[in-house]
Amino acid sequence: MQYKNIIRILGLLVALLSVTMLPPALISLIYRDGGGLPFILSFLWCIGTGFLAWYPYRHEKNDLKAREGFLIVVLFWLVLASFSAIPFILLEQPNLSTTDAFFEAFSGLTTTGATILNRIDGLPHAVLWYRQQLQWLGGMGIIVLAVAVLPMLGIGGMQLYRAETPGPVKDSKMTPRIADTAKHLWYIYLGLTIACALAYWLAGMSVFDAICHSFSTIAIGGFSTHDASMGYFNSPTINLVCVTFLLIAGVNFALHYAAVQNKSLKSYFFDPEFKVFISIQALLTLICFTVLLTSGTYQDADQAFDQALFQSVSIGSTAGFATTSFADWPTLLPMLLIFSSFIGGCAGSTGGGMKVVRVILLYLQGLRELNKLVHPRAIFSIKLGRKVLPDRVVEAVWGFFSAYAAVFVICMLLLLATGMDDITAFTAVAACINNLGPGLGEVAANFSSINDMSKWVLIMAMLFGRLEIFTLLVLFTPAFWRS
């Protein structure tokens, strides 16, 4: 294991992270909110620590192997999220404990969107910006950005890309060189963020709110600059803008790249995962709209549709924005929406959950097993679109699903052991492992009332969800550490 090389790379990444402390300091200067000093101190701490880690091993420039790639990805999220907590620890407003600071930082960087903060509207602009910026940076995985930069520093990036990129098929690249792939992903990501911010501004948001919410929308994060989230604006137009960009961000970014390159939308319509993703969101909306209207929750059909569409896409894509407390809806709907977050967005998107393509493959495999019962001697292949998938991919999906379920159950049991009630424990783990944000019961509004032990368990659930289980689990196998 190339420990010196790993320390050098982490030092570089922490130094790069220090730069992200400067925009909140600048925002504090513009709005004169008095919240800039902790970010300047955090900048100095990060750049100093990063330099001290990098300098002794600056000449260690060997190519990374797969094992080093997995370890760096995990350490990357642990180390950078930990350093991202420093401003929250130093801030006087809000005055957070160390546990709360780590929870907020990990929730932001993993785009979970679960928060322990109350009275968000009264926070300094610098803090509001920083929370949204964390989600934006975490949305595509800062590793992908690092992959575009690290080759220039003498570090190969393919191992990092395989470990970080969501989805069951990770060897497909949009461009021959991995650095080019990362750059194209970020060009698209940045372009969508700018378009989203403009759309929010034209729909009636202030410039500050528009930029901040575009960060968390494209990242499918869910943080907001207001306690009432999107409900603060009380605007069907803003809701529609949010839904549109959540759907775009929930689609595989490789499809966006193909659409831009070919100047055609055909790539979307021929992609089976995209069609299933849109169908799921449409079905959720229809169910919610029907139940809300028939139960009398909303008397006006337009309002019922607006709320049904927004909450369905927000929860189904794992964003977690809110226009109202969906926990107060008829009991079927809150549980239905929480379960929909297990599916989440498409592979290669900024959404959480198990990913639509895995759910498709689980369904097709189940169907194949049923057919084998009827025709034992027949050979059935599993196709995704027109492509026949090798059994290795299907086996990997089943392995992922079983590991996902095991981690979920263990986390839930740990929460129950702390004295949490069953509904809160189930939905809190679902909200964190699916990178969703809001839950039900005690965590319907925020996570401030749960105890510190529960918060650390949920931080681990966020990491498992963001790293898609296996990347983190592989570190616990003896074979990984053998020479």
Short mmCIF file of C-alpha atoms in Angstrom, two decimals:
data_model
loop_
_atom_site.label_atom_id
_atom_site.label_comp_id
_atom_site.label_asym_id
_atom_site.label_seq_id
_atom_site.Cartn_x
_atom_site.Cartn_y
_atom_site.Cartn_z
CA MET A 1 0.00 0.00 0.00
CA GLN A 2 1.44 3.37 -1.04
CA TYR A 3 0.81 5.20 2.22
CA LYS A 4 3.21 8.06 1.50
CA ASN A 5 1.59 8.68 -1.87
CA ILE A 6 -1.87 8.57 -0.26
CA ILE A 7 -0.84 11.12 2.40
CA ARG A 8 0.59 13.36 -0.34
CA ILE A 9 -2.64 13.23 -2.33
CA LEU A 10 -4.81 13.89 0.74
CA GLY A 11 -2.59 16.86 1.58
CA LEU A 12 -3.16 18.26 -1.90
CA LEU A 13 -6.91 17.74 -1.62
CA VAL A 14 -7.12 19.42 1.80
CA ALA A 15 -5.15 22.36 0.37
CA LEU A 16 -7.64 22.53 -2.52
CA LEU A 17 -10.50 22.41 -0.02
CA SER A 18 -9.07 25.48 1.72
CA VAL A 19 -9.95 27.57 -1.34
CA THR A 20 -13.65 26.82 -0.78
CA MET A 21 -13.48 28.70 2.55
CA LEU A 22 -12.84 32.00 0.75
CA PRO A 23 -16.23 32.53 -1.02
CA PRO A 24 -18.19 32.47 2.30
CA ALA A 25 -15.69 34.99 3.71
CA LEU A 26 -16.30 37.20 0.68
CA ILE A 27 -20.07 36.86 1.10
CA SER A 28 -19.67 37.90 4.73
CA LEU A 29 -17.76 40.99 3.60
CA ILE A 30 -20.46 41.89 1.06
CA TYR A 31 -23.35 41.51 3.50
CA ARG A 32 -21.35 42.65 6.57
CA ASP A 33 -22.85 39.86 8.66
CA GLY A 34 -19.82 39.34 10.90
CA GLY A 35 -19.49 35.66 10.03
CA GLY A 36 -16.32 35.78 7.93
CA LEU A 37 -13.54 35.26 10.50
CA PRO A 38 -14.18 31.51 11.11
CA PHE A 39 -13.86 30.90 7.37
CA ILE A 40 -10.55 32.79 7.16
CA LEU A 41 -9.22 30.80 10.12
CA SER A 42 -10.48 27.57 8.51
CA PHE A 43 -8.74 28.53 5.25
CA LEU A 44 -5.43 29.01 7.08
CA TRP A 45 -5.84 25.76 9.02
CA CYS A 46 -6.69 23.72 5.89
CA ILE A 47 -3.95 25.14 3.67
CA GLY A 48 -1.38 24.77 6.47
CA THR A 49 -2.35 21.19 7.27
CA GLY A 50 -2.52 20.30 3.59
CA PHE A 51 0.96 21.71 2.97
CA LEU A 52 2.43 19.86 5.96
CA ALA A 53 0.93 16.56 4.71
CA TRP A 54 2.06 17.13 1.10
CA TYR A 55 5.55 18.59 1.47
CA PRO A 56 7.46 15.60 2.99
CA TYR A 57 6.14 13.24 0.29
CA ARG A 58 5.97 15.64 -2.66
CA HIS A 59 8.22 13.41 -4.81
CA GLU A 60 6.10 10.25 -4.30
CA LYS A 61 4.38 10.08 -7.69
CA ASN A 62 3.74 6.39 -8.38
CA ASP A 63 0.62 5.27 -10.24
CA LEU A 64 -2.29 4.29 -8.03
CA LYS A 65 -3.57 0.73 -7.98
CA ALA A 66 -7.20 -0.21 -7.41
CA ARG A 67 -6.69 -0.74 -3.66
CA GLU A 68 -5.17 2.70 -3.20
CA GLY A 69 -8.04 4.17 -5.22
CA PHE A 70 -10.68 2.73 -2.88
CA LEU A 71 -8.77 3.83 0.23
CA ILE A 72 -8.25 7.36 -1.08
CA VAL A 73 -11.94 7.76 -1.94
CA VAL A 74 -13.02 6.74 1.56
CA LEU A 75 -10.33 8.82 3.26
CA PHE A 76 -11.18 11.69 0.94
CA TRP A 77 -14.77 11.85 2.20
CA LEU A 78 -13.79 11.28 5.82
CA VAL A 79 -10.96 13.82 5.83
CA LEU A 80 -12.56 16.52 3.70
CA ALA A 81 -15.93 16.33 5.44
CA SER A 82 -14.10 16.52 8.79
CA PHE A 83 -12.16 19.60 7.69
CA SER A 84 -15.41 21.06 6.33
CA ALA A 85 -16.77 20.90 9.89
CA ILE A 86 -14.14 23.35 11.18
CA PRO A 87 -16.09 26.54 10.29
CA PHE A 88 -19.21 25.13 12.01
CA ILE A 89 -17.13 24.48 15.14
CA LEU A 90 -15.63 28.01 15.12
CA LEU A 91 -18.87 29.88 14.37
CA GLU A 92 -20.60 31.77 17.17
CA GLN A 93 -23.87 31.78 15.22
CA PRO A 94 -24.97 29.05 15.06
CA ASN A 95 -23.21 27.76 18.18
CA LEU A 96 -22.83 24.05 17.44
CA SER A 97 -21.33 21.17 19.38
CA THR A 98 -18.59 19.13 17.70
CA THR A 99 -21.07 16.34 16.93
CA ASP A 100 -23.56 18.77 15.39
CA ALA A 101 -20.80 20.44 13.35
CA PHE A 102 -19.67 17.09 11.93
CA PHE A 103 -23.27 16.05 11.23
CA GLU A 104 -24.00 19.25 9.29
CA ALA A 105 -20.75 19.05 7.33
CA PHE A 106 -21.13 15.37 6.40
CA SER A 107 -24.79 15.95 5.51
CA GLY A 108 -23.81 18.82 3.23
CA LEU A 109 -20.88 17.18 1.46
CA THR A 110 -22.73 13.87 0.96
CA THR A 111 -25.75 15.87 -0.35
CA THR A 112 -27.98 14.23 2.26
CA GLY A 113 -29.66 17.47 3.28
CA ALA A 114 -30.50 16.38 6.84
CA THR A 115 -29.92 19.33 9.17
CA ILE A 116 -29.67 19.94 12.90
CA LEU A 117 -30.18 23.71 12.51
CA ASN A 118 -33.20 25.69 13.68
CA ARG A 119 -34.06 29.29 12.70
CA ILE A 120 -32.05 29.10 9.47
CA ASP A 121 -33.49 32.44 8.25
CA GLY A 122 -31.58 34.30 10.97
CA LEU A 123 -28.15 32.85 10.16
CA PRO A 124 -25.36 34.98 8.59
CA HIS A 125 -25.29 34.97 4.80
CA ALA A 126 -21.79 33.45 4.92
CA VAL A 127 -23.10 30.38 6.76
CA LEU A 128 -26.07 30.01 4.41
CA TRP A 129 -23.77 30.20 1.39
CA TYR A 130 -21.31 27.71 2.87
CA ARG A 131 -24.00 25.08 3.50
CA GLN A 132 -25.26 25.33 -0.07
CA GLN A 133 -21.71 25.36 -1.47
CA LEU A 134 -20.90 22.14 0.41
CA GLN A 135 -23.78 20.40 -1.34
CA TRP A 136 -22.79 21.73 -4.74
CA LEU A 137 -19.22 20.49 -4.34
CA GLY A 138 -20.38 17.10 -3.08
CA GLY A 139 -23.08 16.72 -5.72
CA MET A 140 -20.95 15.32 -8.50
CA GLY A 141 -18.32 14.06 -6.08
CA ILE A 142 -15.36 16.33 -5.56
CA ILE A 143 -13.30 13.28 -6.53
CA VAL A 144 -14.49 13.70 -10.13
CA LEU A 145 -13.20 17.27 -10.06
CA ALA A 146 -9.97 15.99 -8.53
CA VAL A 147 -9.65 13.43 -11.34
CA ALA A 148 -9.52 16.34 -13.79
CA VAL A 149 -6.76 18.03 -11.77
CA LEU A 150 -4.69 15.14 -10.39
CA PRO A 151 -3.31 13.91 -13.74
CA MET A 152 -1.55 17.26 -14.05
CA LEU A 153 0.06 16.53 -10.69
CA GLY A 154 1.31 13.12 -11.81
CA ILE A 155 -1.52 11.05 -10.37
CA GLY A 156 -3.58 8.59 -12.44
CA GLY A 157 -7.31 8.96 -11.99
CA MET A 158 -9.04 5.86 -13.34
CA GLN A 159 -9.00 3.98 -10.02
CA LEU A 160 -10.56 6.96 -8.24
CA TYR A 161 -13.22 7.30 -10.92
CA ARG A 162 -14.26 3.65 -10.65
CA ALA A 163 -14.54 3.85 -6.88
CA GLU A 164 -16.52 7.10 -6.85
CA THR A 165 -18.86 6.98 -9.84
CA PRO A 166 -22.36 5.71 -8.93
CA GLY A 167 -23.96 2.83 -10.81
CA PRO A 168 -23.31 -0.84 -11.55
CA VAL A 169 -21.43 -0.40 -14.83
CA LYS A 170 -18.39 1.75 -14.13
CA ASP A 171 -15.99 0.99 -16.97
CA SER A 172 -17.91 3.01 -19.58
CA LYS A 173 -16.34 6.39 -20.23
CA MET A 174 -17.77 9.21 -22.32
CA THR A 175 -14.33 10.22 -23.61
CA PRO A 176 -11.14 8.18 -24.02
CA ARG A 177 -9.22 9.96 -21.26
CA ILE A 178 -10.65 9.97 -17.76
CA ALA A 179 -9.55 13.57 -17.12
CA ASP A 180 -11.54 14.66 -20.18
CA THR A 181 -14.54 12.76 -18.86
CA ALA A 182 -14.34 14.56 -15.52
CA LYS A 183 -13.98 17.95 -17.21
CA HIS A 184 -16.98 17.34 -19.47
CA LEU A 185 -19.05 16.27 -16.45
CA TRP A 186 -18.18 19.48 -14.68
CA TYR A 187 -18.85 21.68 -17.71
CA ILE A 188 -22.35 20.19 -17.89
CA TYR A 189 -22.75 20.45 -14.12
CA LEU A 190 -21.68 24.11 -14.09
CA GLY A 191 -23.86 24.94 -17.10
CA LEU A 192 -26.94 23.41 -15.47
CA THR A 193 -26.20 25.30 -12.23
CA ILE A 194 -26.03 28.64 -14.05
CA ALA A 195 -29.23 27.87 -15.99
CA CYS A 196 -31.01 26.87 -12.77
CA ALA A 197 -29.90 30.04 -10.97
CA LEU A 198 -31.14 32.21 -13.84
CA ALA A 199 -34.48 30.38 -13.90
CA TYR A 200 -34.94 30.83 -10.13
CA TRP A 201 -34.08 34.53 -10.42
CA LEU A 202 -36.52 35.06 -13.29
CA ALA A 203 -39.18 33.19 -11.28
CA GLY A 204 -38.88 35.69 -8.43
CA MET A 205 -36.04 34.68 -6.11
CA SER A 206 -33.39 37.17 -5.00
CA VAL A 207 -29.96 36.76 -6.61
CA PHE A 208 -28.54 35.26 -3.39
CA ASP A 209 -31.39 32.78 -2.94
CA ALA A 210 -31.34 31.87 -6.64
CA ILE A 211 -27.64 30.99 -6.62
CA CYS A 212 -27.83 29.15 -3.29
CA HIS A 213 -30.84 27.08 -4.29
CA SER A 214 -29.34 26.29 -7.70
CA PHE A 215 -26.38 24.76 -5.82
CA SER A 216 -28.57 22.40 -3.81
CA THR A 217 -31.00 21.70 -6.69
CA ILE A 218 -28.43 20.51 -9.23
CA ALA A 219 -26.65 18.59 -6.45
CA ILE A 220 -30.04 17.08 -5.43
CA GLY A 221 -29.09 18.09 -1.90
CA GLY A 222 -32.09 19.73 -0.30
CA PHE A 223 -30.48 22.42 1.89
CA SER A 224 -32.30 25.75 1.79
CA THR A 225 -31.66 29.28 3.05
CA HIS A 226 -35.03 29.29 4.81
CA ASP A 227 -36.67 27.17 7.52
CA ALA A 228 -39.72 26.68 5.31
CA SER A 229 -37.51 25.49 2.42
CA MET A 230 -39.22 26.10 -0.94
CA GLY A 231 -42.48 26.76 0.90
CA TYR A 232 -41.01 30.13 1.92
CA PHE A 233 -41.51 31.47 -1.60
CA ASN A 234 -45.09 30.17 -1.97
CA SER A 235 -44.73 30.20 -5.76
CA PRO A 236 -45.97 27.50 -8.17
CA THR A 237 -43.55 28.91 -10.77
CA ILE A 238 -40.54 28.42 -8.49
CA ASN A 239 -41.82 24.95 -7.63
CA LEU A 240 -41.99 24.10 -11.33
CA VAL A 241 -38.45 25.37 -11.92
CA CYS A 242 -37.24 23.24 -9.02
CA VAL A 243 -39.02 20.11 -10.31
CA THR A 244 -37.65 20.62 -13.83
CA PHE A 245 -34.03 20.87 -12.72
CA LEU A 246 -34.37 18.05 -10.19
CA LEU A 247 -35.53 15.78 -13.01
CA ILE A 248 -32.62 16.92 -15.18
CA ALA A 249 -30.11 16.38 -12.37
CA GLY A 250 -31.63 12.98 -11.58
CA VAL A 251 -30.79 11.70 -15.08
CA ASN A 252 -27.47 10.04 -15.98
CA PHE A 253 -25.07 12.85 -16.91
CA ALA A 254 -23.69 10.67 -19.71
CA LEU A 255 -27.05 11.18 -21.46
CA HIS A 256 -26.69 14.96 -21.11
CA TYR A 257 -23.21 14.70 -22.59
CA ALA A 258 -24.50 12.61 -25.51
CA ALA A 259 -27.34 15.09 -26.12
CA VAL A 260 -24.88 18.01 -26.21
CA GLN A 261 -22.38 16.21 -28.45
CA ASN A 262 -24.97 14.89 -30.89
CA LYS A 263 -27.23 17.96 -30.64
CA SER A 264 -30.14 15.57 -30.33
CA LEU A 265 -32.52 14.32 -27.64
CA LYS A 266 -32.59 10.77 -29.03
CA SER A 267 -30.21 9.47 -26.38
CA TYR A 268 -32.86 10.11 -23.71
CA PHE A 269 -35.70 8.33 -25.46
CA PHE A 270 -33.62 5.23 -26.24
CA ASP A 271 -32.35 4.88 -22.67
CA PRO A 272 -34.43 2.38 -20.63
CA GLU A 273 -33.32 3.79 -17.27
CA PHE A 274 -34.44 7.30 -18.23
CA LYS A 275 -37.87 6.05 -19.30
CA VAL A 276 -38.36 4.10 -16.06
CA PHE A 277 -37.16 7.06 -13.97
CA ILE A 278 -39.66 9.45 -15.58
CA SER A 279 -42.42 6.84 -15.34
CA ILE A 280 -41.80 6.37 -11.61
CA GLN A 281 -41.97 10.13 -10.97
CA ALA A 282 -45.17 10.40 -13.02
CA LEU A 283 -46.78 7.48 -11.17
CA LEU A 284 -45.84 8.92 -7.76
CA THR A 285 -47.31 12.27 -8.75
CA LEU A 286 -50.54 10.67 -9.94
CA ILE A 287 -50.96 8.65 -6.73
CA CYS A 288 -50.24 11.65 -4.50
CA PHE A 289 -52.55 13.92 -6.49
CA THR A 290 -55.41 11.41 -6.36
CA VAL A 291 -55.07 10.77 -2.61
CA LEU A 292 -54.68 14.46 -1.73
CA LEU A 293 -57.77 15.39 -3.75
CA THR A 294 -60.01 12.53 -2.61
CA SER A 295 -59.00 12.91 1.06
CA GLY A 296 -59.84 16.61 1.02
CA THR A 297 -56.30 17.62 2.06
CA TYR A 298 -56.48 20.27 -0.66
CA GLN A 299 -59.81 21.49 -2.04
CA ASP A 300 -58.29 23.12 -5.11
CA ALA A 301 -57.13 20.71 -7.86
CA ASP A 302 -54.36 23.05 -9.05
CA GLN A 303 -52.90 23.34 -5.55
CA ALA A 304 -53.18 19.59 -5.01
CA PHE A 305 -51.34 18.92 -8.27
CA ASP A 306 -48.65 21.51 -7.49
CA GLN A 307 -47.98 19.97 -4.08
CA ALA A 308 -48.17 16.38 -5.36
CA LEU A 309 -45.77 17.04 -8.25
CA PHE A 310 -43.27 18.94 -6.11
CA GLN A 311 -43.14 16.52 -3.18
CA SER A 312 -43.12 13.42 -5.40
CA VAL A 313 -40.14 14.60 -7.44
CA SER A 314 -38.36 16.14 -4.45
CA ILE A 315 -38.55 12.97 -2.33
CA GLY A 316 -38.41 10.50 -5.23
CA SER A 317 -35.20 12.08 -6.56
CA THR A 318 -33.79 12.21 -2.97
CA ALA A 319 -33.54 16.01 -2.91
CA GLY A 320 -35.70 16.53 0.17
CA PHE A 321 -36.92 20.07 -0.52
CA ALA A 322 -40.28 20.87 1.04
CA THR A 323 -43.22 23.17 0.32
CA THR A 324 -45.26 21.71 3.15
CA SER A 325 -44.85 19.00 5.80
CA PHE A 326 -45.56 15.84 3.79
CA ALA A 327 -45.50 13.99 7.13
CA ASP A 328 -48.96 15.49 7.79
CA TRP A 329 -50.44 14.02 4.62
CA PRO A 330 -52.64 10.87 4.71
CA THR A 331 -50.50 8.01 6.10
CA LEU A 332 -50.12 6.18 2.78
CA LEU A 333 -48.27 9.07 1.14
CA PRO A 334 -45.43 9.77 3.62
CA MET A 335 -44.44 6.08 3.68
CA LEU A 336 -44.85 5.75 -0.10
CA LEU A 337 -42.54 8.72 -0.68
CA ILE A 338 -39.97 7.46 1.84
CA PHE A 339 -39.92 4.08 0.06
CA SER A 340 -39.57 5.82 -3.32
CA SER A 341 -36.29 7.34 -2.09
CA PHE A 342 -34.82 3.82 -1.99
CA ILE A 343 -35.02 3.84 -5.80
CA GLY A 344 -33.65 7.39 -6.13
CA GLY A 345 -32.13 8.82 -9.29
CA CYS A 346 -30.41 7.28 -12.30
CA ALA A 347 -26.89 5.88 -12.20
CA GLY A 348 -24.41 8.61 -13.05
CA SER A 349 -26.68 11.32 -11.64
CA THR A 350 -26.39 13.40 -8.49
CA GLY A 351 -29.34 11.56 -6.91
CA GLY A 352 -29.09 9.08 -4.03
CA GLY A 353 -30.82 5.76 -3.38
CA MET A 354 -30.02 2.41 -4.95
CA LYS A 355 -30.36 3.92 -8.46
CA VAL A 356 -33.05 3.15 -11.00
CA VAL A 357 -30.90 0.84 -13.13
CA ARG A 358 -30.27 -1.48 -10.18
CA VAL A 359 -33.99 -1.68 -9.44
CA ILE A 360 -34.64 -2.53 -13.11
CA LEU A 361 -32.04 -5.31 -12.99
CA LEU A 362 -33.45 -6.68 -9.73
CA TYR A 363 -36.90 -6.80 -11.35
CA LEU A 364 -35.58 -8.48 -14.51
CA GLN A 365 -33.65 -11.04 -12.48
CA GLY A 366 -36.76 -11.81 -10.42
CA LEU A 367 -38.71 -12.24 -13.64
CA ARG A 368 -36.04 -14.55 -15.03
CA GLU A 369 -36.20 -16.76 -11.91
CA LEU A 370 -40.00 -17.02 -12.27
CA ASN A 371 -39.64 -18.00 -15.93
CA LYS A 372 -37.08 -20.64 -14.98
CA LEU A 373 -39.61 -22.20 -12.62
CA VAL A 374 -42.01 -22.61 -15.55
CA HIS A 375 -39.31 -23.61 -18.11
CA PRO A 376 -36.42 -25.15 -16.13
CA ARG A 377 -34.35 -26.08 -19.20
CA ALA A 378 -34.72 -22.76 -21.01
CA ILE A 379 -31.91 -20.20 -21.07
CA PHE A 380 -33.03 -16.67 -20.34
CA SER A 381 -30.77 -13.64 -20.78
CA ILE A 382 -31.22 -10.27 -19.12
CA LYS A 383 -31.28 -7.31 -21.48
CA LEU A 384 -31.05 -3.62 -20.68
CA GLY A 385 -32.48 -2.04 -23.80
CA ARG A 386 -30.95 -4.08 -26.61
CA LYS A 387 -27.80 -4.96 -24.69
CA VAL A 388 -27.45 -8.40 -23.10
CA LEU A 389 -25.85 -8.04 -19.69
CA PRO A 390 -23.29 -10.55 -18.40
CA ASP A 391 -24.29 -12.51 -15.29
CA ARG A 392 -21.42 -10.82 -13.42
CA VAL A 393 -23.28 -7.48 -13.51
CA VAL A 394 -26.51 -9.07 -12.27
CA GLU A 395 -24.62 -10.84 -9.47
CA ALA A 396 -23.01 -7.55 -8.47
CA VAL A 397 -26.43 -5.91 -8.25
CA TRP A 398 -27.75 -8.69 -6.01
CA GLY A 399 -24.64 -8.40 -3.87
CA PHE A 400 -25.15 -4.65 -3.61
CA PHE A 401 -28.79 -5.08 -2.65
CA SER A 402 -28.02 -7.58 0.10
CA ALA A 403 -25.23 -5.38 1.49
CA TYR A 404 -27.52 -2.34 1.31
CA ALA A 405 -30.22 -4.17 3.26
CA ALA A 406 -27.71 -5.44 5.85
CA VAL A 407 -26.22 -1.99 6.48
CA PHE A 408 -29.72 -0.51 6.71
CA VAL A 409 -30.86 -3.07 9.29
CA ILE A 410 -27.69 -2.69 11.39
CA CYS A 411 -27.99 1.11 11.44
CA MET A 412 -31.68 0.92 12.33
CA LEU A 413 -31.02 -1.54 15.18
CA LEU A 414 -28.30 0.75 16.54
CA LEU A 415 -30.75 3.67 16.54
CA LEU A 416 -33.40 1.57 18.29
CA ALA A 417 -30.76 0.67 20.89
CA THR A 418 -30.37 4.38 21.71
CA GLY A 419 -34.06 4.55 22.62
CA MET A 420 -35.43 5.97 19.36
CA ASP A 421 -38.96 4.94 18.32
CA ASP A 422 -39.35 2.59 15.36
CA ILE A 423 -40.87 5.03 12.82
CA THR A 424 -38.19 7.65 13.54
CA ALA A 425 -35.40 5.05 13.41
CA PHE A 426 -36.59 3.51 10.12
CA THR A 427 -37.10 6.82 8.31
CA ALA A 428 -33.96 8.44 9.76
CA VAL A 429 -31.78 5.64 8.36
CA ALA A 430 -33.70 5.75 5.07
CA ALA A 431 -33.22 9.53 4.89
CA CYS A 432 -29.46 9.25 5.48
CA ILE A 433 -28.48 6.09 3.59
CA ASN A 434 -30.53 7.28 0.58
CA ASN A 435 -29.05 10.80 0.94
CA LEU A 436 -32.61 12.12 1.16
CA GLY A 437 -32.75 14.42 4.21
CA PRO A 438 -36.16 14.59 5.87
CA GLY A 439 -37.72 11.63 7.66
CA LEU A 440 -40.85 11.08 9.73
CA GLY A 441 -41.57 11.20 13.44
CA GLU A 442 -38.91 12.96 15.46
CA VAL A 443 -36.85 13.80 12.34
CA ALA A 444 -39.66 15.15 10.18
CA ALA A 445 -38.48 18.78 10.52
CA ASN A 446 -34.80 18.37 11.48
CA PHE A 447 -32.42 16.11 13.41
CA SER A 448 -31.62 18.48 16.29
CA SER A 449 -33.58 16.57 18.95
CA ILE A 450 -31.90 13.16 18.56
CA ASN A 451 -28.93 12.19 20.77
CA ASP A 452 -25.26 12.37 19.77
CA MET A 453 -24.81 8.60 19.40
CA SER A 454 -27.68 8.50 16.90
CA LYS A 455 -26.10 11.32 14.92
CA TRP A 456 -22.79 9.43 14.57
CA VAL A 457 -24.65 6.32 13.41
CA LEU A 458 -26.45 8.44 10.80
CA ILE A 459 -23.18 10.04 9.69
CA MET A 460 -21.94 6.51 8.91
CA ALA A 461 -25.20 5.82 7.04
CA MET A 462 -24.62 8.97 4.95
CA LEU A 463 -21.13 7.76 4.04
CA PHE A 464 -22.35 4.27 3.15
CA GLY A 465 -25.04 5.79 0.94
CA ARG A 466 -22.73 8.28 -0.77
CA LEU A 467 -20.02 5.68 -1.40
CA GLU A 468 -22.59 3.10 -2.51
CA ILE A 469 -21.84 0.54 0.22
CA PHE A 470 -19.10 -1.57 -1.41
CA THR A 471 -16.47 1.18 -1.62
CA LEU A 472 -16.60 1.47 2.17
CA LEU A 473 -17.30 -2.20 2.98
CA VAL A 474 -14.29 -3.43 1.00
CA LEU A 475 -12.00 -1.78 3.56
CA PHE A 476 -13.34 -4.17 6.22
CA THR A 477 -12.26 -7.31 4.32
CA PRO A 478 -8.96 -8.97 5.34
CA ALA A 479 -8.09 -9.57 1.66
CA PHE A 480 -7.97 -5.82 1.03
CA TRP A 481 -5.08 -5.33 3.45
CA ARG A 482 -3.03 -8.34 2.40
CA SER A 483 0.05 -7.62 0.32
#
